[in-house]
XYZ file of C-alpha atoms in Angstrom:
741
model
C 108.818 149.873 170.287
C 105.230 150.592 169.274
C 106.725 152.694 166.476
C 108.758 149.698 165.253
C 105.678 147.462 165.436
C 103.755 149.986 163.321
C 106.583 150.091 160.769
C 106.670 146.277 160.525
C 102.886 146.276 159.964
C 103.489 148.496 156.943
C 106.346 146.325 155.641
C 104.216 143.165 155.725
C 101.253 145.099 154.193
C 98.951 144.750 157.199
C 97.618 148.259 156.647
C 94.728 147.916 159.068
C 97.164 147.143 161.883
C 99.444 149.957 160.710
C 96.686 152.604 160.824
C 95.253 151.498 164.190
C 98.641 151.170 165.919
C 99.727 154.564 164.532
C 96.533 156.262 165.749
C 96.908 154.666 169.183
C 100.534 155.790 169.268
C 99.495 159.405 168.574
C 96.755 159.199 171.232
C 99.238 157.827 173.775
C 101.655 160.664 172.959
C 98.963 163.329 173.418
C 97.894 161.890 176.798
C 101.519 161.640 177.939
C 102.268 165.207 176.846
C 99.200 166.552 178.676
C 100.164 164.805 181.920
C 103.788 165.986 181.739
C 102.601 169.517 180.916
C 100.324 169.448 183.948
C 103.171 168.282 186.203
C 105.561 170.898 184.763
C 103.024 173.668 185.396
C 102.716 172.594 189.022
C 106.507 172.569 189.395
C 106.810 176.022 187.786
C 104.198 177.357 190.211
C 106.212 176.001 193.133
C 109.376 177.613 191.772
C 107.594 180.968 191.570
C 106.558 180.643 195.207
C 110.209 179.942 196.090
C 111.401 183.114 194.360
C 113.850 185.298 196.280
C 112.740 188.551 197.888
C 114.793 191.698 198.470
C 114.589 194.707 200.806
C 114.486 197.680 198.443
C 114.229 201.449 198.990
C 111.204 202.748 197.067
C 109.679 206.215 197.583
C 111.813 206.707 200.680
C 110.459 203.536 202.343
C 112.083 200.122 202.815
C 109.803 197.439 201.374
C 109.978 193.733 200.496
C 109.837 193.056 196.744
C 110.407 189.920 194.646
C 113.993 189.913 193.374
C 112.724 189.586 189.789
C 111.192 193.100 190.098
C 114.540 194.767 190.847
C 115.933 197.108 188.206
C 119.368 198.709 187.839
C 119.461 201.826 190.000
C 117.476 200.352 192.901
C 119.016 200.619 196.375
C 118.739 197.395 198.396
C 119.864 196.217 201.829
C 121.585 192.851 202.210
C 122.614 191.180 205.430
C 123.735 187.876 206.936
C 121.741 184.967 205.498
C 120.607 186.701 202.306
C 121.152 185.338 198.827
C 122.370 188.326 196.800
C 119.389 189.103 194.493
C 121.314 190.900 191.707
C 124.793 192.186 190.921
C 125.306 194.919 193.516
C 127.740 197.781 194.035
C 128.217 198.121 197.793
C 127.527 201.564 199.271
C 127.051 202.051 203.024
C 128.140 199.745 205.820
C 131.299 198.355 207.349
C 131.892 195.149 205.371
C 130.352 191.938 204.059
C 131.705 188.413 204.209
C 130.376 186.684 201.094
C 130.274 182.985 200.201
C 130.743 182.702 196.423
C 131.304 178.922 196.401
C 128.057 178.255 194.504
C 129.376 180.464 191.696
C 133.162 180.060 191.673
C 133.769 176.796 193.541
C 136.057 178.676 195.943
C 135.190 177.474 199.462
C 136.642 180.381 201.470
C 134.382 183.425 202.005
C 135.414 186.729 200.402
C 135.434 190.037 202.306
C 133.910 192.994 200.467
C 133.703 196.680 201.414
C 132.265 199.900 199.949
C 132.599 200.139 196.136
C 133.047 196.366 195.949
C 130.738 194.145 193.860
C 128.556 191.406 195.359
C 127.516 188.952 192.652
C 124.015 187.584 192.177
C 123.625 184.120 193.702
C 126.322 184.477 196.353
C 125.398 184.237 200.059
C 126.037 186.865 202.737
C 127.666 185.124 205.706
C 128.406 188.174 207.862
C 127.701 191.885 207.864
C 125.051 194.236 206.557
C 125.271 196.914 203.849
C 123.210 199.048 201.507
C 123.970 198.487 197.844
C 123.109 199.710 194.347
C 121.663 197.268 191.800
C 123.872 197.302 188.688
C 122.629 194.205 186.814
C 119.717 191.762 187.079
C 118.612 188.382 185.742
C 120.624 186.919 182.886
C 122.575 190.191 182.611
C 124.386 189.481 185.882
C 127.994 188.355 185.866
C 127.191 184.767 186.783
C 123.693 184.530 185.259
C 120.571 183.464 187.130
C 120.713 182.657 190.829
C 119.073 179.318 190.172
C 122.528 177.703 190.315
C 122.203 177.877 194.093
C 119.021 175.864 194.271
C 119.360 172.082 193.925
C 117.850 170.484 190.822
C 114.156 169.872 191.423
C 114.079 166.573 189.550
C 116.877 164.811 191.438
C 116.171 161.103 191.789
C 115.562 159.744 195.284
C 116.145 156.228 196.618
C 112.466 155.446 196.180
C 112.392 156.574 192.562
C 115.459 154.456 191.825
C 113.702 151.443 193.354
C 110.632 151.972 191.173
C 112.803 152.471 188.084
C 114.569 149.206 188.950
C 111.139 147.549 188.898
C 110.676 148.923 185.392
C 114.028 147.515 184.299
C 113.163 144.155 185.882
C 109.872 144.006 183.971
C 111.604 144.841 180.693
C 114.184 142.073 181.213
C 111.441 139.606 182.203
C 109.410 140.535 179.125
C 112.486 140.245 176.920
C 113.252 136.712 178.147
C 109.675 135.452 177.718
C 109.308 137.061 174.291
C 112.633 135.530 173.232
C 111.255 132.081 174.124
C 108.105 132.808 172.080
C 110.247 133.893 169.099
C 112.362 130.735 169.278
C 109.314 128.438 169.485
C 107.462 130.204 166.642
C 110.473 130.537 164.351
C 112.287 127.230 164.859
C 109.459 124.807 165.593
C 106.376 126.297 163.942
C 108.053 128.245 161.126
C 105.772 131.275 161.502
C 106.839 134.195 159.230
C 109.523 136.067 161.186
C 108.208 139.612 160.655
C 104.712 138.657 161.836
C 106.146 137.037 164.975
C 108.461 140.009 165.538
C 105.572 142.469 165.243
C 103.583 140.561 167.848
C 106.646 140.178 170.096
C 107.284 143.923 170.039
C 103.755 144.832 171.076
C 103.903 142.126 173.755
C 106.983 143.831 175.213
C 105.099 147.136 175.049
C 102.351 145.608 177.210
C 104.953 144.698 179.835
C 106.851 148.011 179.877
C 105.595 150.475 182.528
C 105.127 153.278 179.984
C 103.148 155.418 182.414
C 105.869 155.207 185.080
C 107.458 158.681 184.578
C 104.078 160.388 184.225
C 102.614 158.654 187.300
C 105.675 159.689 189.326
C 105.771 163.314 188.244
C 102.013 163.867 188.441
C 101.690 162.131 191.847
C 104.430 164.228 193.396
C 103.400 167.475 191.698
C 99.791 167.048 192.863
C 101.003 166.308 196.397
C 103.334 169.312 196.348
C 100.500 171.575 195.200
C 98.319 170.365 198.085
C 101.157 171.046 200.529
C 101.698 174.552 199.128
C 98.063 175.363 199.941
C 98.761 174.276 203.528
C 101.846 176.478 203.920
C 104.638 174.079 202.907
C 106.379 174.809 199.594
C 108.371 171.880 198.236
C 111.577 173.019 196.547
C 112.728 169.471 195.697
C 109.889 167.120 194.772
C 111.796 163.984 195.763
C 111.951 165.227 199.362
C 108.264 164.302 199.706
C 109.356 160.666 199.644
C 112.029 161.270 202.292
C 109.369 162.861 204.512
C 107.315 159.680 204.201
C 110.116 157.667 205.816
C 111.174 160.259 208.415
C 111.182 158.855 211.958
C 112.991 161.679 213.817
C 112.273 165.399 213.528
C 114.779 167.828 215.026
C 112.721 170.979 215.456
C 113.863 174.504 216.222
C 112.246 175.862 219.365
C 111.890 179.457 218.226
C 109.202 180.002 215.606
C 108.322 176.331 215.271
C 107.458 175.094 218.735
C 107.098 178.668 220.014
C 105.410 181.633 218.302
C 108.557 183.711 217.682
C 106.598 186.697 219.000
C 108.868 187.878 221.761
C 107.543 190.061 224.544
C 109.795 192.050 226.855
C 108.533 190.722 230.172
C 111.268 191.724 232.622
C 113.949 194.429 232.997
C 116.800 193.896 235.487
C 119.205 196.879 235.727
C 122.572 196.462 237.485
C 124.549 199.035 239.491
C 123.277 202.588 239.111
C 121.517 201.912 235.797
C 117.719 202.332 235.652
C 115.087 200.424 233.658
C 114.697 203.360 231.261
C 118.478 203.359 230.696
C 118.266 199.722 229.618
C 115.448 200.521 227.186
C 117.405 203.450 225.687
C 120.612 201.428 225.250
C 118.700 198.392 223.983
C 116.836 200.531 221.422
C 120.038 202.158 220.156
C 121.566 198.692 219.656
C 118.507 197.578 217.634
C 117.335 198.318 214.084
C 113.654 198.442 213.231
C 114.231 197.936 209.494
C 115.872 194.549 210.104
C 112.553 193.227 211.433
C 114.369 191.156 214.063
C 111.990 189.694 216.719
C 114.295 190.596 219.642
C 114.869 194.129 218.366
C 111.146 194.558 217.723
C 110.273 193.533 221.297
C 112.715 196.080 222.772
C 111.691 198.874 220.397
C 107.998 198.224 221.033
C 108.510 198.428 224.810
C 110.448 201.691 224.392
C 107.612 203.181 222.304
C 105.106 202.236 224.980
C 107.184 203.948 227.691
C 106.180 207.586 228.146
C 108.685 210.327 227.141
C 111.374 207.765 226.210
C 111.067 208.192 222.445
C 112.098 211.868 222.571
C 115.142 211.017 224.668
C 116.256 208.315 222.227
C 116.157 210.916 219.417
C 118.941 212.885 221.167
C 121.318 210.051 220.226
C 122.664 209.202 216.775
C 123.972 205.769 215.746
C 127.135 206.315 213.683
C 128.037 202.686 213.179
C 126.055 199.479 213.604
C 127.359 195.898 213.554
C 124.408 193.486 213.175
C 123.989 190.308 215.178
C 126.398 187.538 214.254
C 125.447 183.989 215.353
C 129.125 183.196 215.909
C 130.029 186.096 218.256
C 126.405 186.267 219.505
C 126.020 190.027 219.931
C 125.286 193.299 218.123
C 127.289 196.471 218.572
C 126.456 200.155 218.018
C 128.699 203.233 218.083
C 126.577 206.118 219.361
C 126.941 209.906 219.640
C 124.916 211.684 222.303
C 124.962 214.487 224.898
C 127.657 212.584 226.852
C 129.880 212.162 223.768
C 130.687 209.044 221.720
C 130.372 205.573 223.245
C 129.581 201.962 222.305
C 126.722 199.662 223.259
C 126.743 195.872 222.944
C 123.653 193.671 223.183
C 123.565 189.883 223.072
C 123.855 186.581 224.933
C 124.364 187.231 228.691
C 127.504 185.091 228.938
C 129.052 186.946 225.971
C 128.108 190.430 227.249
C 129.328 189.506 230.735
C 132.647 188.363 229.270
C 133.070 191.757 227.553
C 132.378 193.711 230.766
C 135.121 195.044 233.028
C 132.983 194.500 236.144
C 132.258 190.844 235.337
C 133.911 189.283 238.380
C 131.958 191.298 240.945
C 128.573 190.664 239.335
C 129.008 187.214 237.716
C 127.153 185.290 240.436
C 124.249 187.736 240.516
C 123.946 187.730 236.703
C 123.961 183.928 236.559
C 121.339 183.718 239.318
C 119.099 186.161 237.453
C 119.595 184.334 234.137
C 118.699 181.016 235.806
C 115.689 182.615 237.492
C 114.440 183.923 234.133
C 115.128 180.581 232.466
C 113.070 178.725 235.080
C 110.096 180.855 233.974
C 110.816 180.158 230.302
C 112.272 183.627 229.730
C 115.185 184.197 227.397
C 117.787 186.517 228.925
C 119.591 189.194 226.924
C 122.481 191.237 228.259
C 123.442 194.878 227.585
C 126.748 196.566 228.309
C 127.795 200.203 227.782
C 131.242 201.646 227.149
C 132.470 203.971 229.905
C 136.036 205.339 229.815
C 136.920 202.868 227.038
C 135.754 199.911 229.138
C 132.448 198.089 228.923
C 130.253 197.999 232.025
C 127.420 195.510 232.417
C 124.174 197.515 232.416
C 121.528 194.840 232.906
C 119.329 192.074 231.538
C 116.209 191.875 229.410
C 113.802 188.999 230.075
C 112.092 187.991 226.828
C 109.296 185.455 226.635
C 108.330 183.524 223.528
C 105.150 181.544 224.302
C 104.558 178.137 222.664
C 102.051 177.863 219.837
C 98.648 176.925 221.186
C 98.690 173.715 219.152
C 102.324 172.703 219.799
C 101.540 170.179 222.552
C 98.740 168.583 220.512
C 100.880 168.547 217.365
C 103.776 166.823 219.145
C 101.307 164.221 220.441
C 100.082 163.718 216.853
C 103.676 163.340 215.613
C 104.306 160.686 218.262
C 101.149 158.854 217.175
C 102.655 158.819 213.664
C 105.806 157.264 215.177
C 107.877 160.391 214.568
C 110.107 161.309 217.512
C 110.261 165.116 217.922
C 113.496 166.465 219.411
C 113.663 170.171 220.283
C 116.808 172.072 219.255
C 117.628 175.503 220.677
C 120.543 177.772 221.422
C 118.783 178.917 224.588
C 119.787 178.092 228.148
C 119.153 174.556 229.420
C 116.584 175.772 231.969
C 114.556 177.565 229.260
C 114.624 174.464 227.074
C 113.411 172.265 229.938
C 110.611 174.686 230.828
C 109.340 174.938 227.232
C 109.693 171.150 226.802
C 107.506 170.574 229.858
C 104.893 173.018 228.534
C 104.534 171.214 225.186
C 104.721 167.637 226.442
C 108.251 166.722 225.408
C 110.383 164.549 227.698
C 112.731 165.897 230.348
C 115.956 164.452 228.915
C 117.315 167.717 227.468
C 121.075 167.658 226.852
C 123.573 170.379 225.961
C 126.141 170.280 223.176
C 128.880 169.664 225.764
C 127.197 166.373 226.687
C 127.971 164.745 223.319
C 130.471 166.804 221.299
C 133.609 165.455 222.983
C 132.338 161.865 223.290
C 133.240 158.931 221.054
C 130.900 158.319 218.120
C 129.207 155.312 219.734
C 128.634 157.170 223.030
C 127.466 160.324 221.255
C 125.026 158.332 219.095
C 123.404 156.806 222.187
C 123.144 160.193 223.943
C 121.655 161.947 220.910
C 119.236 159.111 220.108
C 117.843 159.024 223.670
C 117.657 162.817 224.092
C 114.290 164.593 224.005
C 115.934 167.870 223.045
C 119.143 169.877 222.821
C 119.968 173.207 224.487
C 122.833 175.699 224.183
C 123.700 174.403 220.708
C 125.445 176.345 217.957
C 124.545 175.817 214.277
C 127.523 173.490 213.747
C 126.146 171.197 216.462
C 122.951 170.724 214.416
C 125.022 169.137 211.656
C 126.613 166.789 214.201
C 123.210 165.829 215.633
C 121.888 164.910 212.168
C 125.054 162.975 211.331
C 124.942 160.953 214.570
C 121.261 160.079 214.141
C 121.802 159.017 210.518
C 124.602 156.708 211.645
C 121.964 155.004 213.812
C 119.994 154.456 210.569
C 117.303 157.026 211.279
C 115.633 159.120 208.570
C 116.101 162.619 209.965
C 114.240 165.869 209.383
C 115.857 169.128 210.520
C 114.375 172.609 210.689
C 116.458 175.764 210.357
C 116.288 179.439 209.488
C 119.783 180.952 209.314
C 122.767 180.864 206.987
C 124.666 178.789 209.549
C 121.905 176.156 209.458
C 122.633 175.447 205.780
C 125.050 172.496 206.366
C 122.548 170.778 208.699
C 119.652 171.386 206.283
C 121.646 169.871 203.421
C 122.815 166.957 205.593
C 119.300 166.065 206.770
C 117.174 163.640 204.770
C 114.434 166.284 204.891
C 115.736 169.836 205.366
C 112.969 172.230 206.394
C 113.285 176.038 206.296
C 110.853 177.539 208.801
C 108.709 180.630 208.231
C 110.881 183.752 208.090
C 114.039 181.810 207.182
C 116.891 183.505 205.345
C 117.208 183.085 201.582
C 120.285 180.896 202.113
C 118.334 178.510 204.357
C 115.438 178.404 201.870
C 117.827 177.570 199.029
C 119.384 174.705 201.000
C 116.083 173.293 202.294
C 113.888 170.649 200.681
C 110.679 172.173 202.048
C 110.016 175.821 202.938
C 107.285 176.801 205.395
C 105.264 179.957 204.935
C 103.327 179.383 208.172
C 105.028 179.080 211.549
C 104.365 176.100 213.801
C 104.717 172.333 213.845
C 101.284 171.604 212.383
C 102.538 172.269 208.845
C 105.188 169.574 209.314
C 102.493 167.101 210.361
C 100.518 167.918 207.198
C 103.669 167.336 205.154
C 104.287 163.960 206.822
C 100.711 162.795 206.236
C 100.636 163.953 202.611
C 104.033 162.413 201.826
C 102.924 159.065 203.247
C 99.808 159.199 201.071
C 101.960 159.826 197.998
C 104.239 156.922 198.960
C 101.160 154.706 199.302
C 99.985 155.672 195.810
C 103.407 154.951 194.333
C 103.563 151.557 196.054
C 100.067 150.755 194.763
C 101.218 151.525 191.237
C 104.292 149.288 191.628
C 102.159 146.335 192.813
C 99.634 146.915 190.033
C 102.265 147.231 187.326
C 104.149 144.035 188.268
C 100.886 142.097 188.677
C 99.625 143.237 185.260
C 102.885 142.292 183.563
C 102.855 138.814 185.123
C 99.174 138.351 184.231
C 99.262 139.504 180.607
C 102.754 138.312 179.699
C 102.564 134.814 181.215
C 99.022 134.200 180.008
C 99.709 135.217 176.393
C 103.127 133.519 176.220
C 101.841 130.262 177.775
C 98.809 130.212 175.461
C 101.103 130.578 172.419
C 103.722 128.042 173.542
C 101.413 125.379 175.053
C 98.173 125.732 173.061
C 99.585 127.225 169.836
C 96.914 129.934 170.040
C 97.296 133.712 169.975
C 94.710 134.761 172.624
C 94.795 138.419 171.502
C 95.987 140.289 168.414
C 98.725 142.926 168.241
C 96.090 145.691 168.021
C 94.366 144.329 171.126
C 97.626 144.382 173.106
C 98.266 148.017 172.172
C 94.661 148.864 173.118
C 95.108 147.092 176.464
C 98.323 149.003 177.194
C 96.698 152.378 176.512
C 93.353 151.638 178.202
C 95.111 150.301 181.307
C 97.540 153.240 181.526
C 94.909 155.962 181.042
C 93.073 155.469 184.378
C 96.311 154.780 186.253
C 97.243 158.446 185.723
C 94.374 159.279 188.082
C 96.075 157.388 190.929
C 97.716 160.723 191.828
C 94.275 161.837 193.031
C 93.267 158.594 194.731
C 91.727 158.578 198.187
C 94.201 156.738 200.438
C 94.890 156.539 204.169
C 98.289 157.622 205.408
C 100.312 155.038 207.304
C 100.664 155.382 211.088
C 104.329 154.376 210.818
C 107.160 155.784 208.661
C 107.073 154.299 205.175
C 109.871 152.164 203.817
C 110.341 150.384 200.539
C 109.527 146.737 201.467
C 110.453 145.128 198.179
C 109.801 141.603 199.425
C 106.197 142.468 200.291
C 105.636 144.263 196.975
C 107.016 141.368 194.903
C 105.091 138.739 196.873
C 101.770 140.550 196.609
C 102.144 141.531 192.948
C 103.263 138.010 191.977
C 100.292 136.537 193.856
C 97.846 138.878 192.089
C 99.522 138.181 188.740
C 99.306 134.383 189.127
C 95.644 134.589 190.189
C 95.088 136.710 187.066
C 96.743 134.062 184.856
C 94.560 131.300 186.346
C 91.373 133.364 185.914
C 92.376 134.210 182.306
C 92.940 130.552 181.386
C 89.569 129.716 182.938
C 87.841 132.224 180.628
C 89.847 130.808 177.682
C 88.587 127.309 178.561
C 84.978 128.540 178.877
C 85.131 130.313 175.518
C 86.921 127.533 173.610
C 85.557 124.309 175.188
C 82.114 125.246 176.546
C 80.863 128.090 174.319
C 82.805 126.866 171.217
C 83.571 130.402 170.060
C 85.318 130.965 166.733
C 89.012 132.041 167.002
C 88.245 135.710 166.190
C 85.341 135.976 168.643
C 87.360 134.069 171.272
C 90.159 136.638 170.953
C 87.676 139.525 171.436
C 86.120 137.607 174.358
C 89.543 137.285 176.050
C 90.459 140.893 175.186
C 87.417 142.241 177.043
C 88.161 140.051 180.053
C 91.791 141.287 180.181
C 90.637 144.920 179.843
C 87.936 144.786 182.535
C 90.018 142.736 184.987
C 93.076 144.941 184.412
C 91.229 148.043 185.523
C 89.863 146.213 188.552
C 93.367 145.135 189.599
C 94.267 148.709 190.548
C 91.370 148.741 193.047
C 92.779 145.580 194.640
C 96.377 146.874 194.698
C 95.627 150.331 196.112
C 95.508 149.350 199.805
C 96.097 146.535 202.293
C 92.449 146.345 203.333
C 89.339 145.672 201.265
C 88.862 147.782 198.131
C 86.054 149.799 199.743
C 88.117 150.886 202.772
C 88.721 153.681 201.987
C 86.724 153.960 198.751
C 88.689 154.933 195.627
C 88.929 158.588 194.623
C 86.214 159.809 192.264
C 88.646 160.615 189.451
C 90.296 157.173 189.598
C 86.922 155.421 189.800
C 85.358 157.231 186.853
C 88.542 157.013 184.765
C 88.433 153.224 185.211
C 84.697 153.089 184.449
C 85.048 155.152 181.254
C 87.946 153.070 179.905
C 86.121 149.813 180.751
C 83.040 151.071 178.903
C 85.218 151.977 175.899
C 86.764 148.486 175.895
C 83.272 146.973 176.118
C 81.998 149.018 173.147
C 85.043 148.012 171.080
C 84.422 144.316 171.855
C 80.629 144.406 171.462
C 80.535 146.255 168.121
C 83.839 144.961 166.800
C 85.900 148.037 165.934
C 88.675 146.353 163.876
C 88.114 143.153 165.898
C 85.419 140.453 165.821
C 82.207 141.594 167.603
C 80.968 139.513 170.558
C 77.568 141.094 171.304
C 76.072 142.253 174.592
C 75.297 138.773 175.986
C 78.931 137.632 175.994
C 80.042 141.079 177.199
C 77.610 140.847 180.142
C 78.963 137.406 181.016
C 82.535 138.781 181.017
C 81.545 141.627 183.353
C 79.852 139.280 185.852
C 82.795 136.852 185.684
C 85.422 139.613 186.120
C 83.570 141.261 189.026
C 83.148 137.921 190.828
C 86.862 137.148 190.386
C 87.686 140.686 191.573
C 85.760 140.322 194.858
C 87.203 136.852 195.588
C 90.761 138.027 194.806
C 90.329 141.055 197.074
C 89.425 138.818 200.038
C 92.384 136.554 199.236
C 94.671 139.630 199.175
C 93.562 140.733 202.654
C 94.198 137.212 203.970
C 97.673 137.105 202.400
C 98.606 140.443 204.005
C 97.490 139.051 207.386
C 99.697 135.977 206.884
C 102.713 138.111 205.856
C 102.213 140.410 208.866
C 102.121 137.439 211.260
C 105.344 136.029 209.808
C 107.131 139.360 210.119
């Protein structure tokens, strides 16, 4: 609309207005472009940090490399949970079950074997194979893998609310300007084009032109801060969801605990010995997979004297990696005794596979419960003898809690976020770990709520302090039930089977070491293990929400103040208090410092944030009306006491509107007094610089009537006095609103 106003200035031969408005338009465009460029750079940096990695064979060694560095001819290993990094020709391994739904829309997984092609961007659901890279990047069959990752600029509920505010202000401005046009055209017979030019720039003053830039810069700055603290935001809008999160469902392993398993106990059964268990456990493990359980067993075997040489007498012919559905790994081994199979996995699964299960069931369960009471995770091993599996024994693995887990959970509770632990481990283990980190004792299993009615299940899940013996599909159900109780839910996950729950959650969080599939589905990806990163994310997101709310209050208040004051002055007093050029100057000078709100110093809320529209409208309307009253008072002083000429009076009012407008943001930025906490340095100095510029324009009269330093000094004293009084009135109004609520 500024462009139209500039064009009309040319049509009616007001060349001075045309030149000034055009220059201001160019300046506004440059500032807007710079801010958007800055936000885009931050987003691009986050995308680079989210880039996929691949296990590639280079110089005879398996190493982790960014997927973008792969070239045709590379040999890579893919397994369950990986996003396929390039078009691959499958080489060694039994089979892969591949989800190609992100590429083809086909929901059923596809089975692929040697010589088959796995396409870039698909997700490995089951299996593990070596493969040859045949195409990369845009040369792949389906193009870049970015189709898998959700669009980073998706609008959230909060953004929609703020955009609705913008639409409301435009409609309000349109109605008031229409009244001004009718009065001027029908009753005062002012030339239509002159009135239209002024009306257009008046609408410009009311439109929140900085809205998109403030949003993108605020969230990009917040996301960059989070990335430095180990939380990479893959979807910027998720920051706002984190601000409102009141329940966090946290994985035990790797988040509450360290995910550094130690083999603490060996329990052989029958005539098996401890060394036998270590040999069989090592053969059913793969070092290159970097699995924490496998690493703990292999490390213990290396530390045991003379065992390494004995393990080398065996050769693994076939290996089936761990599958979260069947909950075990399997290896076909050739050794001095001939060919046999080894299975390693959940005790109840391994026991069920064993031919001697009935005679040892009670003893196994007692041992598992004994380990669980100490916080140990039990792992079973069985060995094939005469084509039947025989239970060989148990491993007791201990994953200690992070040193700061208990303190972090206490901090989360102080922020009114209820932490619920989620684990597939035995109930006794879950209760022991929960007691160590200060969670409650009400730990339930999946069986306690899965078969219940929705209303019963919702009550059970809401009151639970944690969940044990859950499968990935139960996580989805937990999130769904909590959301039905109107909670904003965060969920952590790391595996391909966690993807539905991560997508379902309001804030899906992929923990450190998560699979590519989990990272792609998550809103936030952790690079550091532990709960403390989540707390940082909650605090930062609430700060961002606070800044956005401050902007909304400021923007509505400014529109009410400027629009109602100017329109009322025209309609009632038949006086244009400012010129079209002044309005454009006000719009640009007021929007320039508001960009710095992304860097403002704010306190995070101690409760989850929510969009309280009633409070925002009440406060902004109050500030706007006070602004109108104060503006008419300065008009009265200038016209009736100082007897200023019309041109000088307009410059006098312009400076008051400019100085007071910048001060309004300091009032709107928090519920307390403007000094608690003090504004950020960038916001403060941006406001000071623009106020000084407005003062110089008014004092020396750049394309407006000069007012001199004496009148300018009076305006500053008047505006600052009104600012302090209004700030105290704001604090009182918040106290009244809080009491009523």
